[in-house]
mmCIF file with all atom_site columns, C-alpha atoms in Angstrom:
data_model
loop_
_atom_site.group_PDB
_atom_site.id
_atom_site.type_symbol
_atom_site.label_atom_id
_atom_site.label_alt_id
_atom_site.label_comp_id
_atom_site.label_asym_id
_atom_site.label_entity_id
_atom_site.label_seq_id
_atom_site.pdbx_PDB_ins_code
_atom_site.Cartn_x
_atom_site.Cartn_y
_atom_site.Cartn_z
_atom_site.occupancy
_atom_site.B_iso_or_equiv
_atom_site.pdbx_formal_charge
_atom_site.auth_seq_id
_atom_site.auth_comp_id
_atom_site.auth_asym_id
_atom_site.auth_atom_id
_atom_site.pdbx_PDB_model_num
ATOM 1  C CA . UNK A 1 1  ? -15.321 16.340 47.845 1.00 78.00 ? 1  UNK A CA 1
ATOM 2  C CA . UNK A 1 2  ? -14.032 19.223 49.876 1.00 88.00 ? 2  UNK A CA 1
ATOM 3  C CA . UNK A 1 3  ? -11.059 17.161 50.977 1.00 91.00 ? 3  UNK A CA 1
ATOM 4  C CA . UNK A 1 4  ? -10.258 15.932 47.384 1.00 90.00 ? 4  UNK A CA 1
ATOM 5  C CA . UNK A 1 5  ? -10.377 19.624 46.303 1.00 92.00 ? 5  UNK A CA 1
ATOM 6  C CA . UNK A 1 6  ? -8.004  20.608 48.986 1.00 95.00 ? 6  UNK A CA 1
ATOM 7  C CA . UNK A 1 7  ? -5.710  17.582 48.253 1.00 95.00 ? 7  UNK A CA 1
ATOM 8  C CA . UNK A 1 8  ? -5.885  18.443 44.550 1.00 95.00 ? 8  UNK A CA 1
ATOM 9  C CA . UNK A 1 9  ? -4.714  22.064 45.177 1.00 95.00 ? 9  UNK A CA 1
ATOM 10 C CA . UNK A 1 10 ? -1.877  21.041 47.285 1.00 96.00 ? 10 UNK A CA 1
ATOM 11 C CA . UNK A 1 11 ? -0.634  18.416 44.824 1.00 96.00 ? 11 UNK A CA 1
ATOM 12 C CA . UNK A 1 12 ? -0.800  20.842 42.124 1.00 95.00 ? 12 UNK A CA 1
ATOM 13 C CA . UNK A 1 13 ? 1.057   23.464 44.448 1.00 96.00 ? 13 UNK A CA 1
ATOM 14 C CA . UNK A 1 14 ? 3.659   20.755 44.633 1.00 96.00 ? 14 UNK A CA 1
ATOM 15 C CA . UNK A 1 15 ? 3.783   19.897 41.285 1.00 95.00 ? 15 UNK A CA 1
ATOM 16 C CA . UNK A 1 16 ? 4.147   23.625 40.129 1.00 96.00 ? 16 UNK A CA 1
ATOM 17 C CA . UNK A 1 17 ? 6.949   24.077 42.960 1.00 96.00 ? 17 UNK A CA 1
ATOM 18 C CA . UNK A 1 18 ? 8.910   20.970 41.677 1.00 95.00 ? 18 UNK A CA 1
ATOM 19 C CA . UNK A 1 19 ? 8.608   22.424 37.994 1.00 94.00 ? 19 UNK A CA 1
ATOM 20 C CA . UNK A 1 20 ? 9.832   25.713 38.983 1.00 94.00 ? 20 UNK A CA 1
ATOM 21 C CA . UNK A 1 21 ? 12.944  24.105 40.952 1.00 95.00 ? 21 UNK A CA 1
ATOM 22 C CA . UNK A 1 22 ? 13.624  22.038 37.968 1.00 94.00 ? 22 UNK A CA 1
ATOM 23 C CA . UNK A 1 23 ? 12.951  24.203 34.798 1.00 91.00 ? 23 UNK A CA 1
ATOM 24 C CA . UNK A 1 24 ? 12.953  28.078 36.227 1.00 90.00 ? 24 UNK A CA 1
ATOM 25 C CA . UNK A 1 25 ? 14.573  29.237 32.790 1.00 91.00 ? 25 UNK A CA 1
ATOM 26 C CA . UNK A 1 26 ? 11.658  27.660 30.780 1.00 91.00 ? 26 UNK A CA 1
ATOM 27 C CA . UNK A 1 27 ? 8.772   28.911 32.640 1.00 91.00 ? 27 UNK A CA 1
ATOM 28 C CA . UNK A 1 28 ? 6.945   32.167 32.874 1.00 92.00 ? 28 UNK A CA 1
ATOM 29 C CA . UNK A 1 29 ? 6.518   34.068 36.034 1.00 92.00 ? 29 UNK A CA 1
ATOM 30 C CA . UNK A 1 30 ? 6.504   32.153 39.284 1.00 94.00 ? 30 UNK A CA 1
ATOM 31 C CA . UNK A 1 31 ? 2.990   33.358 40.004 1.00 95.00 ? 31 UNK A CA 1
ATOM 32 C CA . UNK A 1 32 ? 1.500   32.222 37.008 1.00 95.00 ? 32 UNK A CA 1
ATOM 33 C CA . UNK A 1 33 ? 3.154   28.769 37.434 1.00 95.00 ? 33 UNK A CA 1
ATOM 34 C CA . UNK A 1 34 ? 1.612   28.363 40.766 1.00 95.00 ? 34 UNK A CA 1
ATOM 35 C CA . UNK A 1 35 ? -1.788  29.644 39.888 1.00 95.00 ? 35 UNK A CA 1
ATOM 36 C CA . UNK A 1 36 ? -1.968  27.205 36.880 1.00 95.00 ? 36 UNK A CA 1
ATOM 37 C CA . UNK A 1 37 ? -0.950  24.322 38.646 1.00 95.00 ? 37 UNK A CA 1
ATOM 38 C CA . UNK A 1 38 ? -3.146  24.644 41.461 1.00 96.00 ? 38 UNK A CA 1
ATOM 39 C CA . UNK A 1 39 ? -6.105  25.386 39.240 1.00 96.00 ? 39 UNK A CA 1
ATOM 40 C CA . UNK A 1 40 ? -5.274  22.858 36.712 1.00 96.00 ? 40 UNK A CA 1
ATOM 41 C CA . UNK A 1 41 ? -5.299  20.333 39.413 1.00 96.00 ? 41 UNK A CA 1
ATOM 42 C CA . UNK A 1 42 ? -8.412  21.438 41.029 1.00 96.00 ? 42 UNK A CA 1
ATOM 43 C CA . UNK A 1 43 ? -10.137 21.261 37.461 1.00 96.00 ? 43 UNK A CA 1
ATOM 44 C CA . UNK A 1 44 ? -8.774  17.963 36.894 1.00 96.00 ? 44 UNK A CA 1
ATOM 45 C CA . UNK A 1 45 ? -10.210 16.519 40.292 1.00 96.00 ? 45 UNK A CA 1
ATOM 46 C CA . UNK A 1 46 ? -13.654 18.020 39.281 1.00 95.00 ? 46 UNK A CA 1
ATOM 47 C CA . UNK A 1 47 ? -13.620 16.457 35.971 1.00 95.00 ? 47 UNK A CA 1
ATOM 48 C CA . UNK A 1 48 ? -12.282 13.070 37.359 1.00 95.00 ? 48 UNK A CA 1
ATOM 49 C CA . UNK A 1 49 ? -14.617 13.262 40.270 1.00 95.00 ? 49 UNK A CA 1
ATOM 50 C CA . UNK A 1 50 ? -17.524 13.832 37.901 1.00 95.00 ? 50 UNK A CA 1
ATOM 51 C CA . UNK A 1 51 ? -16.321 10.818 35.514 1.00 95.00 ? 51 UNK A CA 1
ATOM 52 C CA . UNK A 1 52 ? -15.734 8.336  38.157 1.00 94.00 ? 52 UNK A CA 1
ATOM 53 C CA . UNK A 1 53 ? -18.415 9.671  41.010 1.00 92.00 ? 53 UNK A CA 1
ATOM 54 C CA . UNK A 1 54 ? -17.849 9.569  44.525 1.00 91.00 ? 54 UNK A CA 1
ATOM 55 C CA . UNK A 1 55 ? -15.990 6.744  46.448 1.00 91.00 ? 55 UNK A CA 1
ATOM 56 C CA . UNK A 1 56 ? -12.840 7.069  44.229 1.00 94.00 ? 56 UNK A CA 1
ATOM 57 C CA . UNK A 1 57 ? -10.478 9.634  46.019 1.00 94.00 ? 57 UNK A CA 1
ATOM 58 C CA . UNK A 1 58 ? -7.098  8.166  45.201 1.00 95.00 ? 58 UNK A CA 1
ATOM 59 C CA . UNK A 1 59 ? -8.340  7.972  41.380 1.00 95.00 ? 59 UNK A CA 1
ATOM 60 C CA . UNK A 1 60 ? -9.517  11.607 41.719 1.00 94.00 ? 60 UNK A CA 1
ATOM 61 C CA . UNK A 1 61 ? -6.241  12.794 43.089 1.00 95.00 ? 61 UNK A CA 1
ATOM 62 C CA . UNK A 1 62 ? -4.188  10.889 40.358 1.00 95.00 ? 62 UNK A CA 1
ATOM 63 C CA . UNK A 1 63 ? -6.466  12.518 37.822 1.00 95.00 ? 63 UNK A CA 1
ATOM 64 C CA . UNK A 1 64 ? -5.923  15.986 39.312 1.00 96.00 ? 64 UNK A CA 1
ATOM 65 C CA . UNK A 1 65 ? -2.344  15.476 39.157 1.00 96.00 ? 65 UNK A CA 1
ATOM 66 C CA . UNK A 1 66 ? -2.089  14.300 35.507 1.00 96.00 ? 66 UNK A CA 1
ATOM 67 C CA . UNK A 1 67 ? -4.459  17.513 34.335 1.00 96.00 ? 67 UNK A CA 1
ATOM 68 C CA . UNK A 1 68 ? -2.240  19.659 36.323 1.00 95.00 ? 68 UNK A CA 1
ATOM 69 C CA . UNK A 1 69 ? 0.944   18.255 34.943 1.00 95.00 ? 69 UNK A CA 1
ATOM 70 C CA . UNK A 1 70 ? -0.601  18.730 31.334 1.00 95.00 ? 70 UNK A CA 1
ATOM 71 C CA . UNK A 1 71 ? -1.368  22.336 31.894 1.00 95.00 ? 71 UNK A CA 1
ATOM 72 C CA . UNK A 1 72 ? 2.026   22.933 33.293 1.00 94.00 ? 72 UNK A CA 1
ATOM 73 C CA . UNK A 1 73 ? 3.657   21.341 30.185 1.00 93.00 ? 73 UNK A CA 1
ATOM 74 C CA . UNK A 1 74 ? 1.559   23.976 28.218 1.00 93.00 ? 74 UNK A CA 1
ATOM 75 C CA . UNK A 1 75 ? 3.500   26.677 29.827 1.00 92.00 ? 75 UNK A CA 1
ATOM 76 C CA . UNK A 1 76 ? 7.053   25.494 28.959 1.00 89.00 ? 76 UNK A CA 1
ATOM 77 C CA . UNK A 1 77 ? 8.936   27.685 26.487 1.00 86.00 ? 77 UNK A CA 1
ATOM 78 C CA . UNK A 1 78 ? 11.645  26.103 24.104 1.00 83.00 ? 78 UNK A CA 1
ATOM 79 C CA . UNK A 1 79 ? 14.955  25.476 25.369 1.00 76.00 ? 79 UNK A CA 1
ATOM 80 C CA . UNK A 1 80 ? 16.681  27.986 23.108 1.00 69.00 ? 80 UNK A CA 1
ATOM 81 C CA . UNK A 1 81 ? 19.824  25.863 22.492 1.00 66.00 ? 81 UNK A CA 1
ATOM 82 C CA . UNK A 1 82 ? 18.500  24.007 19.164 1.00 59.00 ? 82 UNK A CA 1
ATOM 83 C CA . UNK A 1 83 ? 18.957  25.005 15.726 1.00 56.00 ? 83 UNK A CA 1
ATOM 84 C CA . UNK A 1 84 ? 17.475  28.115 14.667 1.00 64.00 ? 84 UNK A CA 1
ATOM 85 C CA . UNK A 1 85 ? 16.544  28.164 10.884 1.00 67.00 ? 85 UNK A CA 1
ATOM 86 C CA . UNK A 1 86 ? 15.621  31.873 9.410  1.00 69.00 ? 86 UNK A CA 1
ATOM 87 C CA . UNK A 1 87 ? 11.983  32.164 8.233  1.00 74.00 ? 87 UNK A CA 1
ATOM 88 C CA . UNK A 1 88 ? 11.975  32.488 4.382  1.00 75.00 ? 88 UNK A CA 1
ATOM 89 C CA . UNK A 1 89 ? 10.442  35.738 3.307  1.00 69.00 ? 89 UNK A CA 1
#
């Protein structure tokens, strides 16, 4: 489980680094994105490991990356070049 956790953290850092490279204008601070990606992937690894049990290292890492990516997607801000309608008062 320790190697799965370390692998999940590294994969989460990689996913958050890739998100920062592709969408820097739509994400909050770099520190927050890196922390959210790694902690989200760690949580995903624990959750997947609890659901599947031991002996499924590859599936655990896939689940870790999936949960980390979902958490990173929650940090995205709107693009800002769409239609803006005034809020009726």
